[in-house]
PDB file of C-alpha atoms and ligand atoms in Angstrom:
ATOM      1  CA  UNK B 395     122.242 102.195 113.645  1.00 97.00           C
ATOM      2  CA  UNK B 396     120.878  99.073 115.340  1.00 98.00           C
ATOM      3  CA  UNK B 397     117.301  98.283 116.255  1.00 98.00           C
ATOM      4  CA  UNK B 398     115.214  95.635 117.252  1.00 98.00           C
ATOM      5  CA  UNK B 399     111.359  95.105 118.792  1.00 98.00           C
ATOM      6  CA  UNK B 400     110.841  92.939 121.036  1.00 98.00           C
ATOM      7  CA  UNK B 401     107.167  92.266 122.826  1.00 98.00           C
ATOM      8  CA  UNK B 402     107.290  92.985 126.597  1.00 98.00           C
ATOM      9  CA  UNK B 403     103.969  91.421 127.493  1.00 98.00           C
ATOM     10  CA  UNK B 404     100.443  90.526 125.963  1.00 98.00           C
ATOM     11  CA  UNK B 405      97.514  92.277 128.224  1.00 98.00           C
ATOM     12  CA  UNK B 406      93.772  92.266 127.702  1.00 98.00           C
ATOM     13  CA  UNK B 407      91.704  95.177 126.992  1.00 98.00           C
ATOM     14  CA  UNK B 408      87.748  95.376 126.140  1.00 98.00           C
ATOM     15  CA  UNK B 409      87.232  94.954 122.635  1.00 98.00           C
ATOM     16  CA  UNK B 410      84.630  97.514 122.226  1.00 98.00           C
ATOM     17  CA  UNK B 411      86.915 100.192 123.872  1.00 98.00           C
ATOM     18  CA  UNK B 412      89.721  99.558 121.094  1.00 98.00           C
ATOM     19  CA  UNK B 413      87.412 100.143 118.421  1.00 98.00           C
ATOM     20  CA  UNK B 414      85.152 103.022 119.379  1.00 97.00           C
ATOM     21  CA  UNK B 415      81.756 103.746 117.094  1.00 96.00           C
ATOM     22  CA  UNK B 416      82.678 100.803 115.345  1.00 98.00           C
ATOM     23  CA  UNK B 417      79.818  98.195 115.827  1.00 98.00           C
ATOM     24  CA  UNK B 418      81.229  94.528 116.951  1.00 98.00           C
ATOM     25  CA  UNK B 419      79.915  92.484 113.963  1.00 98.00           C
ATOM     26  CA  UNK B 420      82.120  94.628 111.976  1.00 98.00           C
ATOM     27  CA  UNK B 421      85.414  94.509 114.287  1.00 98.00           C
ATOM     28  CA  UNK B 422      84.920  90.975 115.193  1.00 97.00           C
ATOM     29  CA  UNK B 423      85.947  89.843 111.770  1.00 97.00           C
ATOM     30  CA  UNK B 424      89.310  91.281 112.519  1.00 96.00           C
ATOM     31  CA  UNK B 425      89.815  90.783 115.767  1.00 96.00           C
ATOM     32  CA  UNK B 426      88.786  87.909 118.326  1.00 96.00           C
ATOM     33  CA  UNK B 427      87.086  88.192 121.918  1.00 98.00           C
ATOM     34  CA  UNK B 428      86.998  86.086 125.040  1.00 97.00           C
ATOM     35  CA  UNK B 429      83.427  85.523 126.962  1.00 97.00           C
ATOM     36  CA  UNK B 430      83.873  88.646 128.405  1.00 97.00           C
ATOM     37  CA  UNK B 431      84.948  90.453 125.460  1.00 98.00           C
ATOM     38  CA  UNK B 432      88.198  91.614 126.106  1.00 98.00           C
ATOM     39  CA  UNK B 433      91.104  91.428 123.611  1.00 98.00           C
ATOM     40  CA  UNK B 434      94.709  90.718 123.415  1.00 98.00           C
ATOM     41  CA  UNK B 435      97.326  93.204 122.466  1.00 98.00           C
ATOM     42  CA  UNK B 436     101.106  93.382 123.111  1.00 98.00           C
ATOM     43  CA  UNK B 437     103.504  95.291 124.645  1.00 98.00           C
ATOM     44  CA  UNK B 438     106.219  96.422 122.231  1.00 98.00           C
ATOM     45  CA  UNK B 439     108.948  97.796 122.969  1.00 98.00           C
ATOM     46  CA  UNK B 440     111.871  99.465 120.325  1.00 98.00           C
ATOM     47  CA  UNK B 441     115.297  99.497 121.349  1.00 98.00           C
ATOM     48  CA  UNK B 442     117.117 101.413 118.863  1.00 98.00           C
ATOM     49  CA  UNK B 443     121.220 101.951 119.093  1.00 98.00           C
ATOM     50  CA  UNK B 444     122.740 105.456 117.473  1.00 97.00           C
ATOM     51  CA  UNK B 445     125.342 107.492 117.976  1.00 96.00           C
ATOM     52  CA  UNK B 446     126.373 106.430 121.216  1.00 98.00           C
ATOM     53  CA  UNK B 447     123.016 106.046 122.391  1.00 98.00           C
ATOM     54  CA  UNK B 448     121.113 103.389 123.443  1.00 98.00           C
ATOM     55  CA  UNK B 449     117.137 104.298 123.591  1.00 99.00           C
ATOM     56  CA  UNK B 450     114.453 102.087 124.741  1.00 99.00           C
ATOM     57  CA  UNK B 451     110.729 103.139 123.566  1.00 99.00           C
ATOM     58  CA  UNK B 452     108.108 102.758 125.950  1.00 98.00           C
ATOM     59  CA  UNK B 453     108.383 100.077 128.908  1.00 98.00           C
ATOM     60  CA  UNK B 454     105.566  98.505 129.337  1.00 98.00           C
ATOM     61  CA  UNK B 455     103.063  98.405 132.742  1.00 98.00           C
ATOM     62  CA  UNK B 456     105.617  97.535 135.059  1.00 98.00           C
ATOM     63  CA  UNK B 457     105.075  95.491 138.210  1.00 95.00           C
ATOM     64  CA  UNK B 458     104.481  98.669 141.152  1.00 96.00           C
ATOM     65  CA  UNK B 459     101.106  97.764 141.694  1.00 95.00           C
ATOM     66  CA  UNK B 460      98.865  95.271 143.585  1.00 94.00           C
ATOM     67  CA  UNK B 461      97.872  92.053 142.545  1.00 95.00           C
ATOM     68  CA  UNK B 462      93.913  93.721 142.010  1.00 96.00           C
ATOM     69  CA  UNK B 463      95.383  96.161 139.889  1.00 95.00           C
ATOM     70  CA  UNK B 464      97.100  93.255 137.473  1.00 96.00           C
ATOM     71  CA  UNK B 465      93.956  90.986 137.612  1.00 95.00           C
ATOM     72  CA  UNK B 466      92.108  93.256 135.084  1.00 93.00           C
ATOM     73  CA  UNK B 467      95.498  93.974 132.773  1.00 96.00           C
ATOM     74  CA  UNK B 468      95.386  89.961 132.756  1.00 97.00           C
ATOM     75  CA  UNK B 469      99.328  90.306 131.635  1.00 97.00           C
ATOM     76  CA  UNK B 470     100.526  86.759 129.997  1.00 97.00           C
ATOM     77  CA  UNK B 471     103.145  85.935 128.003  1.00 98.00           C
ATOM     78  CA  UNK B 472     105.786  88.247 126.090  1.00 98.00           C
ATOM     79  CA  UNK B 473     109.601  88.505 127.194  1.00 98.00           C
ATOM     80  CA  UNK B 474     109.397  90.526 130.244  1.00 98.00           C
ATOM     81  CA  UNK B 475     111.321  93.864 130.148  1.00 98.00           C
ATOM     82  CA  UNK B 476     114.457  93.360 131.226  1.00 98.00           C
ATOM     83  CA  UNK B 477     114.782  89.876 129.927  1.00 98.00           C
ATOM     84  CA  UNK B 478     113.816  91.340 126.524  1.00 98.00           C
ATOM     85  CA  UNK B 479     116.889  93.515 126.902  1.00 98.00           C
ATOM     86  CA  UNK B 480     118.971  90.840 128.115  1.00 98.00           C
ATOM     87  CA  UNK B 481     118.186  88.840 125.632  1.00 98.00           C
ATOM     88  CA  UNK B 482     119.570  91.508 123.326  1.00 97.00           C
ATOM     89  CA  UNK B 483     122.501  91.898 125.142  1.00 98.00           C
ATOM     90  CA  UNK B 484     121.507  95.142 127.257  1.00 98.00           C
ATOM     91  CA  UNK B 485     121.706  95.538 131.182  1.00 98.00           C
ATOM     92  CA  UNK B 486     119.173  97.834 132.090  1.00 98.00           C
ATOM     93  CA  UNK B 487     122.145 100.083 133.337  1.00 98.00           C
ATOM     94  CA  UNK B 488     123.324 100.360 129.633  1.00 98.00           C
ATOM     95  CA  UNK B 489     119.734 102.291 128.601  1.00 98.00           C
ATOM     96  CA  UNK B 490     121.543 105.813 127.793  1.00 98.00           C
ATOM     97  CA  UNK B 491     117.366 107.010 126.952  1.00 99.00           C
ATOM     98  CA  UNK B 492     114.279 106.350 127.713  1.00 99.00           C
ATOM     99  CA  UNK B 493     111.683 107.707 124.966  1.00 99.00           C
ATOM    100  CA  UNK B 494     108.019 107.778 126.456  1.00 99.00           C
ATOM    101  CA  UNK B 495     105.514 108.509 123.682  1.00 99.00           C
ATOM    102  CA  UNK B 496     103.143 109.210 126.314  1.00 98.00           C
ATOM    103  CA  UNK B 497     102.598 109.006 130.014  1.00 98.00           C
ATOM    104  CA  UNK B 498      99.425 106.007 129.748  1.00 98.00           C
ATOM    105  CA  UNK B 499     100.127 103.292 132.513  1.00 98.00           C
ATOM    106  CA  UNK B 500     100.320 100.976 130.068  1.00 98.00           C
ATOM    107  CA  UNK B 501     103.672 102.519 128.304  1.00 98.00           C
ATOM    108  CA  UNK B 502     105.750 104.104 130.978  1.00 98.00           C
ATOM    109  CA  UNK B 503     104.652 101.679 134.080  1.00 98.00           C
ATOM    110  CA  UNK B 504     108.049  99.716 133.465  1.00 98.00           C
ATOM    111  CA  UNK B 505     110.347 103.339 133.699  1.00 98.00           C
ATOM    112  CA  UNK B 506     109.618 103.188 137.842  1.00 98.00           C
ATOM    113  CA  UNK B 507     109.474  99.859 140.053  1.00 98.00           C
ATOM    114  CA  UNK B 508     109.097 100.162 144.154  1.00 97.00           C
ATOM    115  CA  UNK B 509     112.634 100.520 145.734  1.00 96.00           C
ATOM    116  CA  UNK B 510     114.597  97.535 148.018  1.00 93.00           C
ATOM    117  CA  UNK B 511     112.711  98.351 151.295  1.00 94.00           C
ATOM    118  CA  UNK B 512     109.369  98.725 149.714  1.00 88.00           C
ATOM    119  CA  UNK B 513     108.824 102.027 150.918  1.00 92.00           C
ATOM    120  CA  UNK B 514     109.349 104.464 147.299  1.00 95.00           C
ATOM    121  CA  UNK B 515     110.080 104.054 144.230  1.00 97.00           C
ATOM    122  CA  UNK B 516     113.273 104.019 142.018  1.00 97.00           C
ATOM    123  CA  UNK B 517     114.046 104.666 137.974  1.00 98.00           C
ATOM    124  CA  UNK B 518     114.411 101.288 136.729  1.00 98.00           C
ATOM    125  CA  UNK B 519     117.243 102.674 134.288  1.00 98.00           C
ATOM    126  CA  UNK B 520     119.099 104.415 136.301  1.00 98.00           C
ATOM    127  CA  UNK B 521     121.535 106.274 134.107  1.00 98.00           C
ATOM    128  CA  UNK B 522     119.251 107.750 130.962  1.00 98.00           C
ATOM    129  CA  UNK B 523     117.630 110.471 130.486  1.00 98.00           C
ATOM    130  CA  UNK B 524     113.672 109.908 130.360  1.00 98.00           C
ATOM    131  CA  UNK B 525     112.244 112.089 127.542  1.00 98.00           C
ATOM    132  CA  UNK B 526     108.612 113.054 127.479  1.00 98.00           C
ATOM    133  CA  UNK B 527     106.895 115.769 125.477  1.00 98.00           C
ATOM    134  CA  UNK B 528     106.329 119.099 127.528  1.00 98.00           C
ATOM    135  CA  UNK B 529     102.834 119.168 126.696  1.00 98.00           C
ATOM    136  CA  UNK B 530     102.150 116.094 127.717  1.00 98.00           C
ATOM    137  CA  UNK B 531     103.950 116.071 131.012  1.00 98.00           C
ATOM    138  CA  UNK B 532     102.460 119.205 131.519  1.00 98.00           C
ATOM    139  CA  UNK B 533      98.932 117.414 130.641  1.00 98.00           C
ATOM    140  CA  UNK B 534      99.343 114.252 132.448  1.00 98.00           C
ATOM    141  CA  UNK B 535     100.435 116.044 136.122  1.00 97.00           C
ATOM    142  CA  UNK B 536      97.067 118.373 135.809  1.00 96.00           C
ATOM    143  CA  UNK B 537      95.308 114.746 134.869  1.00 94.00           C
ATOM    144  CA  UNK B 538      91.745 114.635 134.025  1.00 95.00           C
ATOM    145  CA  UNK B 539      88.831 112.606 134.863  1.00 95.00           C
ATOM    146  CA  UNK B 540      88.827 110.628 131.896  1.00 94.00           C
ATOM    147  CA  UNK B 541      92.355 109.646 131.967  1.00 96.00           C
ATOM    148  CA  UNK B 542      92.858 109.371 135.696  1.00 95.00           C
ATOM    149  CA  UNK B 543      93.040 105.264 135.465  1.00 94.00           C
ATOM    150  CA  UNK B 544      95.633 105.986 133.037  1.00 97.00           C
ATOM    151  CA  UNK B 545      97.865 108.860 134.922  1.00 98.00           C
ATOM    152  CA  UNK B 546      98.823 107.098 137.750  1.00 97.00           C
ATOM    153  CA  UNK B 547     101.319 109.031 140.118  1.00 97.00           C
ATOM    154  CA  UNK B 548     103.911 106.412 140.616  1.00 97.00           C
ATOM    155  CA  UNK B 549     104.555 106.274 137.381  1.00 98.00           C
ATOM    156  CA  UNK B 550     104.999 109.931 136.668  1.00 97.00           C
ATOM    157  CA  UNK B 551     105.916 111.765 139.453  1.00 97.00           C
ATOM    158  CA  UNK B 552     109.061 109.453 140.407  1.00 98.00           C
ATOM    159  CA  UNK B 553     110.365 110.203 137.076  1.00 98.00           C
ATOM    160  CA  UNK B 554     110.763 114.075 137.967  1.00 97.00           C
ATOM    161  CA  UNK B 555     111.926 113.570 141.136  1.00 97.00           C
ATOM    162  CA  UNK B 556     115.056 112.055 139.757  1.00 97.00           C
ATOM    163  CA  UNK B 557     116.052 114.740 137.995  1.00 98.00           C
ATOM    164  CA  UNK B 558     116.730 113.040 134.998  1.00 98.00           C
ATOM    165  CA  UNK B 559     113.686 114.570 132.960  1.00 98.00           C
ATOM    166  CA  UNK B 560     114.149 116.045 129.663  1.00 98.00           C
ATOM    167  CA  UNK B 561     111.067 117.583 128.183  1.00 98.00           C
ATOM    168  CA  UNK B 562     111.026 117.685 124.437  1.00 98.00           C
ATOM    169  CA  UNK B 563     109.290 120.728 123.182  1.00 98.00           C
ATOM    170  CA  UNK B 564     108.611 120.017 119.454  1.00 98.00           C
ATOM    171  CA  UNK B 565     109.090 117.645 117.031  1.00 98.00           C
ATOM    172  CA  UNK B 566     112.766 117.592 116.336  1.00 98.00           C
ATOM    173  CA  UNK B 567     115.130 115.082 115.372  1.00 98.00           C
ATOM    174  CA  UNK B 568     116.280 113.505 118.768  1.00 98.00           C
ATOM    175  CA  UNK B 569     119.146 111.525 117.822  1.00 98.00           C
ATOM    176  CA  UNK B 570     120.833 110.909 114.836  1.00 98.00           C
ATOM    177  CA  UNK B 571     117.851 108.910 112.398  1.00 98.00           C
ATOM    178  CA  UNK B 572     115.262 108.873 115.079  1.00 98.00           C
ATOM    179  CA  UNK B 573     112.911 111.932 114.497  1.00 98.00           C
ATOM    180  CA  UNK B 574     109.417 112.812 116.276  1.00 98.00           C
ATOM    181  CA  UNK B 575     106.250 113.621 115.541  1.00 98.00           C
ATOM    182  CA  UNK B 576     104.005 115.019 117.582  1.00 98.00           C
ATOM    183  CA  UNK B 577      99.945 114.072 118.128  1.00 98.00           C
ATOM    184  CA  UNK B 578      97.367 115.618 120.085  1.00 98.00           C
ATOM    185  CA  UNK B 579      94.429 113.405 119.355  1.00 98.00           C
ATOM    186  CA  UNK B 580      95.077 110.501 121.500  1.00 98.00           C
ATOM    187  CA  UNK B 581      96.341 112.432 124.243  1.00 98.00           C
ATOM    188  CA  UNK B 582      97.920 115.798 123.933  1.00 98.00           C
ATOM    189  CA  UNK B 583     101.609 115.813 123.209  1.00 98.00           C
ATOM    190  CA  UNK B 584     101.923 112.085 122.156  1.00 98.00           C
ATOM    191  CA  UNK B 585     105.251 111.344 120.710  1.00 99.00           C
ATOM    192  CA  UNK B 586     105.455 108.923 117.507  1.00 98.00           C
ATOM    193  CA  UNK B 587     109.263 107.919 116.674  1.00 98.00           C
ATOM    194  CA  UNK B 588     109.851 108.077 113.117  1.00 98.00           C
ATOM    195  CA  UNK B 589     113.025 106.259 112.246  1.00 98.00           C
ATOM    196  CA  UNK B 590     115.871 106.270 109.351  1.00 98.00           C
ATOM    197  CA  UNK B 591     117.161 102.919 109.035  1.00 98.00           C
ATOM    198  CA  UNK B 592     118.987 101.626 106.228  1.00 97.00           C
ATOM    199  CA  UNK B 593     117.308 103.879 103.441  1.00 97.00           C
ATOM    200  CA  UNK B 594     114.020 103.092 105.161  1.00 98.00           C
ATOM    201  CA  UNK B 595     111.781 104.843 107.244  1.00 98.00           C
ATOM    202  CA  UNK B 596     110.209 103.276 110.099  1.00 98.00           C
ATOM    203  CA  UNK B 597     107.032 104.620 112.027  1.00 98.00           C
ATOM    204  CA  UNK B 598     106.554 103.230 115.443  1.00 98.00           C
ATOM    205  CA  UNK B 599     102.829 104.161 115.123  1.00 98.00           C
ATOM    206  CA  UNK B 600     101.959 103.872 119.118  1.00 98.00           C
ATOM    207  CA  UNK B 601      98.920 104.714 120.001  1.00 98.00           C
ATOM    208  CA  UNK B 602      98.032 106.448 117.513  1.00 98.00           C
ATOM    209  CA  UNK B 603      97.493 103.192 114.758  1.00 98.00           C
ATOM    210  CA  UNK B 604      97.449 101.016 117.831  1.00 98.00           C
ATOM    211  CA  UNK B 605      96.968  97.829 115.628  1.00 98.00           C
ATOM    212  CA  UNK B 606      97.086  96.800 111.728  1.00 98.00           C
ATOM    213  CA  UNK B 607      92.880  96.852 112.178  1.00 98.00           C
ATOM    214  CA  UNK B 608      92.878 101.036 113.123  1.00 98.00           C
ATOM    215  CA  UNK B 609      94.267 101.998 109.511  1.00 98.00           C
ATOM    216  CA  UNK B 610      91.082 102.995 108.266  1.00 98.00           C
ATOM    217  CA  UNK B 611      90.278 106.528 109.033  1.00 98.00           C
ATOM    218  CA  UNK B 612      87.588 105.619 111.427  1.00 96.00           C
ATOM    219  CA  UNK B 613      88.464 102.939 113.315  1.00 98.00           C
ATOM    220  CA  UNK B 614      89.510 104.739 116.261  1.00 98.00           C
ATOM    221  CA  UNK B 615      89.605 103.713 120.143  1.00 98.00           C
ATOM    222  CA  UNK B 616      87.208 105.377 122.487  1.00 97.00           C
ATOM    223  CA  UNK B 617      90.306 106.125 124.638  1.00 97.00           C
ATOM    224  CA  UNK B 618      91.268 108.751 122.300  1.00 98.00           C
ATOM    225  CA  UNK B 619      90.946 112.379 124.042  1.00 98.00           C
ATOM    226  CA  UNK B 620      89.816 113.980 120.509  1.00 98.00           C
ATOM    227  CA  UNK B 621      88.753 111.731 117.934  1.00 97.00           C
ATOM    228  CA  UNK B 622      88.716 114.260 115.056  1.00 98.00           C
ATOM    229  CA  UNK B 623      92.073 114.987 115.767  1.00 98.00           C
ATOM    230  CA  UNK B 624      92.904 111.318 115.340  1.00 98.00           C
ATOM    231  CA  UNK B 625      91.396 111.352 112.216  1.00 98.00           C
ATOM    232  CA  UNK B 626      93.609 113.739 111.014  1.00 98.00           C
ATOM    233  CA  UNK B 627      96.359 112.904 112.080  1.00 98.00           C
ATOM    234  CA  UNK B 628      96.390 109.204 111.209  1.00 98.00           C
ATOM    235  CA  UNK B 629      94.975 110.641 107.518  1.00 98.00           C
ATOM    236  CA  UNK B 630      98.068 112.903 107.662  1.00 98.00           C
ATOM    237  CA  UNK B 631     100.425 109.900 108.288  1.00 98.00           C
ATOM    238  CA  UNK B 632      98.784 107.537 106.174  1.00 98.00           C
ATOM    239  CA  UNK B 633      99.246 109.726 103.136  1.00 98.00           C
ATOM    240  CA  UNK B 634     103.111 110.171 103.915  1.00 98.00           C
ATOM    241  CA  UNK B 635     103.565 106.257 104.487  1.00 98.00           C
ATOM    242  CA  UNK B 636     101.970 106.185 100.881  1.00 98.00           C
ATOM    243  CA  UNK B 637     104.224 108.524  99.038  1.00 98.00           C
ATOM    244  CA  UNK B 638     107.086 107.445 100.928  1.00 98.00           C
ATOM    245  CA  UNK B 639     106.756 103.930 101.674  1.00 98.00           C
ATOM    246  CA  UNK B 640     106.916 104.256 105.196  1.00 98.00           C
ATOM    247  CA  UNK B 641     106.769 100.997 107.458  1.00 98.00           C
ATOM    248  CA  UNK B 642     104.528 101.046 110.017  1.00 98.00           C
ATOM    249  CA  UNK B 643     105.275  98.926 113.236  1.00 98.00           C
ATOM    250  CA  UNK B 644     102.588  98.436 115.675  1.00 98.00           C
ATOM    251  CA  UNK B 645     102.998  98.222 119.434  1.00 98.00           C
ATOM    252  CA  UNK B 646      99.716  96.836 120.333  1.00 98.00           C
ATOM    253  CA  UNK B 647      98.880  94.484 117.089  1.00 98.00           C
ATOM    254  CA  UNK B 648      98.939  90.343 118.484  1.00 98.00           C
ATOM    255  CA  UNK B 649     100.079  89.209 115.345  1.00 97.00           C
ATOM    256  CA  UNK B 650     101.430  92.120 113.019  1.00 98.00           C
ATOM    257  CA  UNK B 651     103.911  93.463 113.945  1.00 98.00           C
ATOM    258  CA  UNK B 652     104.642  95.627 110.038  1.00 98.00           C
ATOM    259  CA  UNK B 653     103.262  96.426 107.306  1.00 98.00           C
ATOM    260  CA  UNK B 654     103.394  98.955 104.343  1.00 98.00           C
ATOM    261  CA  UNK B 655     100.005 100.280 102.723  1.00 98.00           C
ATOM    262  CA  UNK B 656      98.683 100.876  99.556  1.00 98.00           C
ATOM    263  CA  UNK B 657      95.896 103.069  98.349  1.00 98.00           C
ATOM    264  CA  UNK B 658      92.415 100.856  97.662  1.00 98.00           C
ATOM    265  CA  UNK B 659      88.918 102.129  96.640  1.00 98.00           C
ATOM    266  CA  UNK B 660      88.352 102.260 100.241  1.00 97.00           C
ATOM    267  CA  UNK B 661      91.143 104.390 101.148  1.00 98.00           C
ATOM    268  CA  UNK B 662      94.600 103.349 102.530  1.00 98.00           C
ATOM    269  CA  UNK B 663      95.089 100.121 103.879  1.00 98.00           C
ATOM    270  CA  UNK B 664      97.494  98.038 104.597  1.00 98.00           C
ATOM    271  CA  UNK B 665      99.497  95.980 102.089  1.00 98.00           C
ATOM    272  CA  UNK B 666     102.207  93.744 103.014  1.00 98.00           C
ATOM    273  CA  UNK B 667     102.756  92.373 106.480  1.00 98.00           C
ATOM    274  CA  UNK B 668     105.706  90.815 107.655  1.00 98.00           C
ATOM    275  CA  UNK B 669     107.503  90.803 110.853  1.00 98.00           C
ATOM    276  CA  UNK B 670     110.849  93.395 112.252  1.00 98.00           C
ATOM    277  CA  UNK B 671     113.057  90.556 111.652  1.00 97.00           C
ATOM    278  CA  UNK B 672     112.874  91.095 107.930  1.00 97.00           C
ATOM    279  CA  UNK B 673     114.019  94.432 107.981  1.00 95.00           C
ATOM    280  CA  UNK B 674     117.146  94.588 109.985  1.00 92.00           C
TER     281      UNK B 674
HETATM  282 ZN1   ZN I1396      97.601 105.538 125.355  1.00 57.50          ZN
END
């Protein structure tokens, strides 16, 4: 197996969002604001190589929609998508799978881009197979109120439309070494790769420990469709990465992107940090 992370963009999101019931004087010791109180995170993306596959996780916003759109995602810096992959060696024809944990704009937005005349859209990999969890696709086409800014049709509905859906039912081990686990608190059906690399496991934690600062138990962001479930679920994870001494990669942490934990009187936190390249 080969892998590699590579950040697609940074964005900015409002601080207070990202860290729920938790009151600012406490989160702003971790974690800086602008003026207006909005944060930075990245856009990570894992391209992992096994078995004759080669699977890119999550892709980022994307570029489909209008400047207005992009002027509150205030996207800066990063590789870009495809240059990431270039970079790396990879054509965005070569992407044999496309693993969406979940169908938030800011994660598949990159899977679609408007077509040559301008007039529909088009899979930006063109020959893989997209994989989303069935009850997620099944919960992001019904779409909700809360998540509507998040579901956004272009994104999504392209995808079926090309046929080249596959819907993954339960947690499973997709390809050889890359396993998934399935979450419900964020957003129903949320898909967190779990990865066997070299005698080590890897957890691409998503959104469900978006940063290195939502380890503790209740440092959760108001996004998240259930909190309690969250709760659980990150408990649940935490407790495995303990025994097991998993490595958790973030997606959405500026300056982290792995660590391992430890248990503390406070509960699990984390305990070393160091970046993908020392790992592979
Ligand atoms: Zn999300």
């Amino acid at each position: 197996m080969k892998i590699s992370l590579f950040n697609i963009a940074n964005f900015r999101v409002d601080g207070g969002a990202m860290f729920g019931v938790v009151p600012k004087v406490l989160w702003s010791r971790v974690c800086s604001s602008d003026e207006n109180n909005l944060i930075v995170l990245t856009l990570r993306s894992l391209i992992v190589e096994t078995d004759g596959h080669l699977i890119l996780v999550d892709t980022g916003w994307g570029d489909k929609q209008d400047e207005k759109f992009f002027r509150h995602v205030h996207l800066h810096n990063g590789e870009g998508l495809i240059t990431g992959l270039q970079k790396r060696g990879y054509e965005p024809e070569n992407i044999t799978d496309v693993f969406l944990t979940h169908l938030h704009a800011d994660h598949c937005g990159g899977a679609v881009k408007l077509n040559k005349k301008g007039n529909g859209y088009e899979l930006v990999f063109p020959n893989a197979v997209y994989h989303v969890s069935r009850t997620h696709w099944e919960w992001a086409i019904k779409n909700n109120l809360r998540e509507a800014d998040s579901f956004l049709e272009e994104n999504i509905l392209p995808i079926e439309q090309s046929g080249r859906l596959n819907l993954v039912d339960e947690e499973c081990e997709l390809f050889p070494g890359f396993f998934v686990r399935m979450c419900f608190g964020h957003t129903p059906g949320l898909m967190i790769p779990v990865i066997q690399y070299n005698g080590k496991t890897l957890v691409y934690t998503g959104d469900l420990i978006p940063t290195i600062a939502h380890i503790p138990l209740i440092w959760n962001m108001s996004y998240d469709i259930e909190s309690l479930k969250t709760i659980d679920e990150k408990e649940q994870l935490l407790k495995e990465s303990l025994e097991g001494n998993y490595i958790l990669v973030f997606q959405h942490d500026e300056k982290v992107e792995c660590c391992t934990v430890e248990m503390t009187p406070k509960g699990i936190r984390a305990k070393e940090k160091f970046g993908f390249s020392d790992i592979i």
